[in-house]
Amino acid sequence: MKYLELARQGQLELFKAGVANYDFDAWVLIEKICKISRTEYFLKMHDTVDEADVDRFFAAIERRKTHYPLQYIVGEWEFMGLPFIVNEGVLIPRSDTEIIAEKAVNILTTVFEKHEGKIKVLDLCCGTGCVGISIAKMCPNTIVTCSDISKDAIDICNKNVALNNATNVKVVESDLFENIDEKFNMVVCNPPYIPTKVIDTLMPEVKDHEPRLALDGDSDGLKFYRQIIEELKQHLEYDGYIVFEIGTEQAEDVKEMLREKAYSDIEVLKDLPGLDRAVVAVRRRKYV
């Protein structure tokens, strides 16, 4: 089978199975399995594909036809330009989440530009560690702690620390702040925030395969924001920042929780489609 035939057949199989991004997904599988770039494909499109690669490709196509996530099939996904190992034990890194990593890096390189000593950052509910590790790589003057309740997440996060040679990252297994005994200049957090009843309405890739522990925010999706904000001041230095990812309809609720605890400089960030995606606030000395 030639590369051109491989691509067309893979795309057709995924299209017939109702896979939304059938074209993109087939390309990714070709690149990963055949180890060729898009440019190399066009140079080799009439060449014959190694038989073992053909078998692996169509085995992957069969898995994807069941709506098993592409990211879990390839076992690795990019976030902020860095590679991250993924499996069913962790939430898949999403481009929407890059907004909190980008905001954190912006704050750390401007507000904390003249900070004496290392800047301490906590990535709470870290999952793969994609946010915390990205911050650590882009801001080498930080010491980043990645924390999660899930043993699977801790295992994957440790692997991603090694994969990215993030020597300024440590990983802690903890139920929120339970095993965290220090204060930080910044806390970043992408907690579970999907209301329980909404989960079963999500795409099968999400509801059937991603860890419910990383998705379920209880009845209103706000459970973990309440818990975190209640305990936050014990772990955030004065003039320290909290950066939350939020659901698109949760900005006002999260802002109000922060106001009630006297956090200030509250800002809502929007994602590329213009939807509310993050809330940022500061613990000022005169207020909290």
mmCIF file of C-alpha atoms in Angstrom:
data_model
loop_
_atom_site.group_PDB
_atom_site.id
_atom_site.type_symbol
_atom_site.label_atom_id
_atom_site.label_comp_id
_atom_site.label_asym_id
_atom_site.label_seq_id
_atom_site.Cartn_x
_atom_site.Cartn_y
_atom_site.Cartn_z
ATOM 1 C CA MET A 1 0.000 0.000 0.000
ATOM 2 C CA LYS A 2 1.261 3.475 -0.896
ATOM 3 C CA TYR A 3 1.252 6.429 1.523
ATOM 4 C CA LEU A 4 -1.451 8.178 -0.509
ATOM 5 C CA GLU A 5 -3.712 5.129 -0.294
ATOM 6 C CA LEU A 6 -2.979 4.744 3.417
ATOM 7 C CA ALA A 7 -4.034 8.318 4.155
ATOM 8 C CA ARG A 8 -7.191 8.174 2.058
ATOM 9 C CA GLN A 9 -8.305 4.833 3.460
ATOM 10 C CA GLY A 10 -7.664 5.922 7.044
ATOM 11 C CA GLN A 11 -9.584 9.167 6.570
ATOM 12 C CA LEU A 12 -12.486 7.329 4.951
ATOM 13 C CA GLU A 13 -12.692 4.776 7.765
ATOM 14 C CA LEU A 14 -12.783 7.509 10.411
ATOM 15 C CA PHE A 15 -15.299 9.571 8.448
ATOM 16 C CA LYS A 16 -17.668 6.602 8.163
ATOM 17 C CA ALA A 17 -17.318 6.023 11.924
ATOM 18 C CA GLY A 18 -18.436 9.595 12.639
ATOM 19 C CA VAL A 19 -15.106 10.829 13.987
ATOM 20 C CA ALA A 20 -15.302 14.627 13.884
ATOM 21 C CA ASN A 21 -11.696 15.420 12.976
ATOM 22 C CA TYR A 22 -11.151 12.383 10.753
ATOM 23 C CA ASP A 23 -8.716 14.168 8.424
ATOM 24 C CA PHE A 24 -6.499 15.553 11.198
ATOM 25 C CA ASP A 25 -6.582 12.323 13.192
ATOM 26 C CA ALA A 26 -5.483 10.204 10.230
ATOM 27 C CA TRP A 27 -2.592 12.591 9.584
ATOM 28 C CA VAL A 28 -1.442 12.406 13.192
ATOM 29 C CA LEU A 29 -1.498 8.617 13.131
ATOM 30 C CA ILE A 30 0.519 8.520 9.906
ATOM 31 C CA GLU A 31 3.096 10.920 11.322
ATOM 32 C CA LYS A 32 3.431 9.008 14.600
ATOM 33 C CA ILE A 33 3.340 5.453 13.259
ATOM 34 C CA CYS A 34 5.271 5.930 10.014
ATOM 35 C CA LYS A 35 7.560 8.524 11.591
ATOM 36 C CA ILE A 36 7.315 10.971 8.691
ATOM 37 C CA SER A 37 6.446 14.664 8.632
ATOM 38 C CA ARG A 38 3.706 16.177 6.482
ATOM 39 C CA THR A 39 6.364 17.463 4.063
ATOM 40 C CA GLU A 40 8.000 14.031 3.833
ATOM 41 C CA TYR A 41 4.600 12.498 3.138
ATOM 42 C CA PHE A 42 4.114 14.610 0.029
ATOM 43 C CA LEU A 43 7.567 13.627 -1.197
ATOM 44 C CA LYS A 44 6.897 9.936 -0.542
ATOM 45 C CA MET A 45 3.155 9.716 -1.208
ATOM 46 C CA HIS A 46 3.603 7.230 -4.067
ATOM 47 C CA ASP A 47 6.149 5.124 -2.186
ATOM 48 C CA THR A 48 5.190 1.813 -0.607
ATOM 49 C CA VAL A 49 4.596 1.819 3.150
ATOM 50 C CA ASP A 50 6.330 -0.764 5.318
ATOM 51 C CA GLU A 51 3.874 -3.602 5.929
ATOM 52 C CA ALA A 52 4.324 -3.474 9.698
ATOM 53 C CA ASP A 53 3.473 0.243 9.668
ATOM 54 C CA VAL A 54 0.348 -0.464 7.620
ATOM 55 C CA ASP A 55 -0.785 -3.012 10.207
ATOM 56 C CA ARG A 56 -0.078 -0.652 13.115
ATOM 57 C CA PHE A 57 -1.843 2.215 11.344
ATOM 58 C CA PHE A 58 -5.061 0.318 10.723
ATOM 59 C CA ALA A 59 -5.013 -1.135 14.242
ATOM 60 C CA ALA A 60 -4.887 2.460 15.507
ATOM 61 C CA ILE A 61 -7.656 3.471 13.095
ATOM 62 C CA GLU A 62 -9.852 0.689 14.487
ATOM 63 C CA ARG A 63 -9.333 1.997 18.018
ATOM 64 C CA ARG A 64 -10.078 5.560 16.957
ATOM 65 C CA LYS A 65 -13.283 4.422 15.217
ATOM 66 C CA THR A 66 -14.608 3.475 18.678
ATOM 67 C CA HIS A 67 -14.012 7.101 19.775
ATOM 68 C CA TYR A 68 -11.059 6.094 21.900
ATOM 69 C CA PRO A 69 -9.107 9.365 22.220
ATOM 70 C CA LEU A 70 -6.414 10.024 19.637
ATOM 71 C CA GLN A 71 -4.095 11.331 22.344
ATOM 72 C CA TYR A 72 -4.251 8.069 24.284
ATOM 73 C CA ILE A 73 -3.608 6.076 21.108
ATOM 74 C CA VAL A 74 -0.399 7.964 20.318
ATOM 75 C CA GLY A 75 0.521 8.161 24.016
ATOM 76 C CA GLU A 76 1.882 11.701 23.906
ATOM 77 C CA TRP A 77 0.501 15.178 23.258
ATOM 78 C CA GLU A 78 1.941 18.653 22.903
ATOM 79 C CA PHE A 79 1.189 21.532 25.263
ATOM 80 C CA MET A 80 2.904 24.929 25.085
ATOM 81 C CA GLY A 81 5.293 23.417 22.548
ATOM 82 C CA LEU A 82 6.420 20.669 24.939
ATOM 83 C CA PRO A 83 5.707 16.910 24.782
ATOM 84 C CA PHE A 84 3.638 15.239 27.499
ATOM 85 C CA ILE A 85 2.984 11.554 28.076
ATOM 86 C CA VAL A 86 -0.730 10.795 28.403
ATOM 87 C CA ASN A 87 -2.848 7.761 29.237
ATOM 88 C CA GLU A 88 -6.293 7.031 30.651
ATOM 89 C CA GLY A 89 -5.134 7.979 34.136
ATOM 90 C CA VAL A 90 -4.887 11.673 33.265
ATOM 91 C CA LEU A 91 -6.894 14.390 31.595
ATOM 92 C CA ILE A 92 -5.692 15.138 28.076
ATOM 93 C CA PRO A 93 -3.854 18.501 27.822
ATOM 94 C CA ARG A 94 -5.996 20.978 25.905
ATOM 95 C CA SER A 95 -5.160 24.142 24.043
ATOM 96 C CA ASP A 96 -7.782 26.008 26.118
ATOM 97 C CA THR A 97 -5.696 25.347 29.217
ATOM 98 C CA GLU A 98 -2.682 27.067 27.676
ATOM 99 C CA ILE A 99 -4.326 30.359 28.635
ATOM 100 C CA ILE A 100 -3.558 29.802 32.326
ATOM 101 C CA ALA A 101 0.016 28.742 31.605
ATOM 102 C CA GLU A 102 0.525 31.788 29.373
ATOM 103 C CA LYS A 103 -0.969 34.131 31.978
ATOM 104 C CA ALA A 104 1.177 32.627 34.713
ATOM 105 C CA VAL A 105 4.342 33.022 32.639
ATOM 106 C CA ASN A 106 3.397 36.621 31.842
ATOM 107 C CA ILE A 107 2.935 37.456 35.529
ATOM 108 C CA LEU A 108 6.114 35.670 36.561
ATOM 109 C CA THR A 109 8.224 37.480 33.961
ATOM 110 C CA THR A 110 6.777 40.944 34.650
ATOM 111 C CA VAL A 111 5.329 41.339 38.146
ATOM 112 C CA PHE A 112 7.973 39.088 39.692
ATOM 113 C CA GLU A 113 10.801 40.227 37.427
ATOM 114 C CA LYS A 114 12.828 41.671 40.317
ATOM 115 C CA HIS A 115 11.801 39.084 42.897
ATOM 116 C CA GLU A 116 14.684 38.106 45.157
ATOM 117 C CA GLY A 117 15.375 34.393 45.197
ATOM 118 C CA LYS A 118 13.382 31.632 43.569
ATOM 119 C CA ILE A 119 9.682 32.173 42.848
ATOM 120 C CA LYS A 120 7.569 29.381 44.319
ATOM 121 C CA VAL A 121 4.685 28.100 42.190
ATOM 122 C CA LEU A 122 2.110 25.406 42.986
ATOM 123 C CA ASP A 123 0.292 23.564 40.190
ATOM 124 C CA LEU A 124 -2.692 22.158 42.089
ATOM 125 C CA CYS A 125 -4.683 19.315 40.458
ATOM 126 C CA CYS A 126 -1.744 18.980 38.079
ATOM 127 C CA GLY A 127 -2.746 15.893 36.071
ATOM 128 C CA THR A 128 0.002 15.403 33.475
ATOM 129 C CA GLY A 129 1.870 18.350 34.968
ATOM 130 C CA CYS A 130 1.557 20.206 31.668
ATOM 131 C CA VAL A 131 0.867 23.604 33.251
ATOM 132 C CA GLY A 132 3.452 23.430 36.010
ATOM 133 C CA ILE A 133 6.182 21.903 33.849
ATOM 134 C CA SER A 134 5.586 24.484 31.098
ATOM 135 C CA ILE A 135 5.925 27.266 33.660
ATOM 136 C CA ALA A 136 9.091 25.697 35.050
ATOM 137 C CA LYS A 137 10.692 25.421 31.613
ATOM 138 C CA MET A 138 9.791 28.967 30.588
ATOM 139 C CA CYS A 139 10.620 30.545 33.946
ATOM 140 C CA PRO A 140 13.816 28.889 35.207
ATOM 141 C CA ASN A 141 13.867 31.180 38.260
ATOM 142 C CA THR A 142 10.885 29.251 39.671
ATOM 143 C CA ILE A 143 10.565 26.240 41.929
ATOM 144 C CA VAL A 144 7.366 24.476 40.888
ATOM 145 C CA THR A 145 5.434 21.952 42.950
ATOM 146 C CA CYS A 146 3.002 19.765 40.995
ATOM 147 C CA SER A 147 0.325 18.155 43.134
ATOM 148 C CA ASP A 148 -2.577 15.771 42.525
ATOM 149 C CA ILE A 149 -4.718 13.321 44.496
ATOM 150 C CA SER A 150 -4.470 10.660 41.775
ATOM 151 C CA LYS A 151 -1.644 8.128 41.978
ATOM 152 C CA ASP A 152 -1.946 7.642 38.209
ATOM 153 C CA ALA A 153 -1.513 11.371 37.659
ATOM 154 C CA ILE A 154 1.486 11.495 39.988
ATOM 155 C CA ASP A 155 3.120 8.649 38.054
ATOM 156 C CA ILE A 156 2.550 10.347 34.690
ATOM 157 C CA CYS A 157 3.616 13.741 36.030
ATOM 158 C CA ASN A 158 6.911 12.276 37.260
ATOM 159 C CA LYS A 159 7.489 10.777 33.817
ATOM 160 C CA ASN A 160 6.793 14.144 32.201
ATOM 161 C CA VAL A 161 9.193 15.885 34.556
ATOM 162 C CA ALA A 162 11.887 13.462 33.375
ATOM 163 C CA LEU A 163 10.831 13.704 29.718
ATOM 164 C CA ASN A 164 11.171 17.490 29.771
ATOM 165 C CA ASN A 165 14.217 17.551 32.071
ATOM 166 C CA ALA A 166 12.327 19.915 34.376
ATOM 167 C CA THR A 167 14.876 19.964 37.164
ATOM 168 C CA ASN A 168 13.082 22.753 39.051
ATOM 169 C CA VAL A 169 9.885 20.710 39.524
ATOM 170 C CA LYS A 170 8.933 18.468 42.427
ATOM 171 C CA VAL A 171 5.847 16.249 42.518
ATOM 172 C CA VAL A 172 3.662 15.694 45.587
ATOM 173 C CA GLU A 173 0.689 13.368 46.012
ATOM 174 C CA SER A 174 -1.932 15.358 47.912
ATOM 175 C CA ASP A 175 -5.683 15.796 48.266
ATOM 176 C CA LEU A 176 -5.693 19.531 47.489
ATOM 177 C CA PHE A 177 -3.591 21.154 50.256
ATOM 178 C CA GLU A 178 -3.548 18.150 52.611
ATOM 179 C CA ASN A 179 0.161 17.355 52.125
ATOM 180 C CA ILE A 180 1.225 20.878 51.172
ATOM 181 C CA ASP A 181 2.965 22.598 54.081
ATOM 182 C CA GLU A 182 4.415 25.740 52.518
ATOM 183 C CA LYS A 183 3.392 29.037 50.948
ATOM 184 C CA PHE A 184 3.729 30.023 47.319
ATOM 185 C CA ASN A 185 4.008 33.183 45.261
ATOM 186 C CA MET A 186 1.553 31.720 42.767
ATOM 187 C CA VAL A 187 -0.990 28.923 42.672
ATOM 188 C CA VAL A 188 -2.279 27.720 39.298
ATOM 189 C CA CYS A 189 -5.158 25.295 39.208
ATOM 190 C CA ASN A 190 -7.322 23.516 36.661
ATOM 191 C CA PRO A 191 -9.686 21.683 39.032
ATOM 192 C CA PRO A 192 -12.528 19.336 38.109
ATOM 193 C CA TYR A 193 -15.317 21.774 37.198
ATOM 194 C CA ILE A 194 -17.910 19.984 35.094
ATOM 195 C CA PRO A 195 -21.292 19.564 36.853
ATOM 196 C CA THR A 196 -21.966 15.873 37.483
ATOM 197 C CA LYS A 197 -25.136 15.736 35.393
ATOM 198 C CA VAL A 198 -23.372 17.338 32.413
ATOM 199 C CA ILE A 199 -20.635 14.712 32.112
ATOM 200 C CA ASP A 200 -22.863 12.146 30.417
ATOM 201 C CA THR A 201 -23.728 14.701 27.714
ATOM 202 C CA LEU A 202 -20.100 15.174 26.678
ATOM 203 C CA MET A 203 -18.385 13.644 23.665
ATOM 204 C CA PRO A 204 -17.752 9.889 24.053
ATOM 205 C CA GLU A 205 -14.007 10.547 23.920
ATOM 206 C CA VAL A 206 -14.390 12.485 27.175
ATOM 207 C CA LYS A 207 -17.229 10.843 29.096
ATOM 208 C CA ASP A 208 -16.209 7.256 28.318
ATOM 209 C CA HIS A 209 -12.427 7.465 28.552
ATOM 210 C CA GLU A 210 -11.037 10.447 30.469
ATOM 211 C CA PRO A 211 -10.819 10.042 34.267
ATOM 212 C CA ARG A 212 -14.043 11.135 35.950
ATOM 213 C CA LEU A 213 -11.984 12.169 38.970
ATOM 214 C CA ALA A 214 -10.452 14.928 36.832
ATOM 215 C CA LEU A 215 -13.800 16.051 35.405
ATOM 216 C CA ASP A 216 -16.479 15.899 38.099
ATOM 217 C CA GLY A 217 -16.968 19.162 39.979
ATOM 218 C CA ASP A 218 -20.042 17.926 41.892
ATOM 219 C CA SER A 219 -23.610 19.091 41.337
ATOM 220 C CA ASP A 220 -22.824 22.675 40.305
ATOM 221 C CA GLY A 221 -19.217 22.215 39.189
ATOM 222 C CA LEU A 222 -17.970 24.586 41.893
ATOM 223 C CA LYS A 223 -17.068 22.207 44.727
ATOM 224 C CA PHE A 224 -13.305 22.447 44.334
ATOM 225 C CA TYR A 225 -13.222 26.222 43.886
ATOM 226 C CA ARG A 226 -14.999 26.534 47.245
ATOM 227 C CA GLN A 227 -12.571 24.183 48.977
ATOM 228 C CA ILE A 228 -9.470 25.718 47.437
ATOM 229 C CA ILE A 229 -10.454 29.336 48.066
ATOM 230 C CA GLU A 230 -11.392 28.484 51.665
ATOM 231 C CA GLU A 231 -7.865 27.201 52.371
ATOM 232 C CA LEU A 232 -5.898 29.287 49.899
ATOM 233 C CA LYS A 233 -4.627 32.075 52.143
ATOM 234 C CA GLN A 234 -2.735 29.514 54.244
ATOM 235 C CA HIS A 235 -0.693 28.651 51.151
ATOM 236 C CA LEU A 236 -0.436 31.903 49.186
ATOM 237 C CA GLU A 237 2.021 34.653 50.093
ATOM 238 C CA TYR A 238 0.933 38.285 50.261
ATOM 239 C CA ASP A 239 0.922 39.782 46.762
ATOM 240 C CA GLY A 240 0.698 36.230 45.462
ATOM 241 C CA TYR A 241 -1.496 35.224 42.526
ATOM 242 C CA ILE A 242 -4.144 32.561 42.069
ATOM 243 C CA VAL A 243 -4.822 31.531 38.466
ATOM 244 C CA PHE A 244 -7.849 29.268 37.931
ATOM 245 C CA GLU A 245 -9.136 27.638 34.791
ATOM 246 C CA ILE A 246 -12.950 27.755 34.866
ATOM 247 C CA GLY A 247 -15.963 26.502 32.972
ATOM 248 C CA THR A 248 -17.427 28.993 30.527
ATOM 249 C CA GLU A 249 -20.357 29.905 32.803
ATOM 250 C CA GLN A 250 -18.522 29.968 36.131
ATOM 251 C CA ALA A 251 -16.708 33.312 36.103
ATOM 252 C CA GLU A 252 -19.202 35.255 38.224
ATOM 253 C CA ASP A 253 -19.462 32.515 40.856
ATOM 254 C CA VAL A 254 -15.697 32.148 41.195
ATOM 255 C CA LYS A 255 -15.207 35.924 41.262
ATOM 256 C CA GLU A 256 -17.765 36.213 44.061
ATOM 257 C CA MET A 257 -16.040 33.507 46.114
ATOM 258 C CA LEU A 258 -12.751 35.379 45.763
ATOM 259 C CA ARG A 259 -14.355 38.703 46.678
ATOM 260 C CA GLU A 260 -15.888 37.160 49.801
ATOM 261 C CA LYS A 261 -12.390 36.187 50.930
ATOM 262 C CA ALA A 262 -11.139 39.696 50.094
ATOM 263 C CA TYR A 263 -8.966 38.821 47.105
ATOM 264 C CA SER A 264 -8.436 41.750 44.770
ATOM 265 C CA ASP A 265 -7.361 42.675 41.224
ATOM 266 C CA ILE A 266 -9.771 40.021 39.953
ATOM 267 C CA GLU A 267 -9.566 39.456 36.207
ATOM 268 C CA VAL A 268 -11.460 37.163 33.839
ATOM 269 C CA LEU A 269 -9.616 35.862 30.771
ATOM 270 C CA LYS A 270 -11.319 34.709 27.603
ATOM 271 C CA ASP A 271 -10.218 31.930 25.266
ATOM 272 C CA LEU A 272 -9.866 32.216 21.490
ATOM 273 C CA PRO A 273 -13.616 31.743 20.821
ATOM 274 C CA GLY A 274 -14.280 34.576 23.289
ATOM 275 C CA LEU A 275 -15.607 32.432 26.153
ATOM 276 C CA ASP A 276 -14.675 32.926 29.815
ATOM 277 C CA ARG A 277 -11.837 30.509 30.526
ATOM 278 C CA ALA A 278 -9.797 31.716 33.509
ATOM 279 C CA VAL A 279 -9.981 33.857 36.633
ATOM 280 C CA VAL A 280 -6.947 35.559 38.156
ATOM 281 C CA ALA A 281 -6.787 37.258 41.569
ATOM 282 C CA VAL A 282 -4.227 38.603 44.036
ATOM 283 C CA ARG A 283 -3.863 38.300 47.794
ATOM 284 C CA ARG A 284 -3.062 41.836 48.891
ATOM 285 C CA ARG A 285 -1.684 42.464 52.390
ATOM 286 C CA LYS A 286 -4.203 45.156 53.289
ATOM 287 C CA TYR A 287 -7.172 42.938 52.433
ATOM 288 C CA VAL A 288 -6.438 39.323 53.352
#
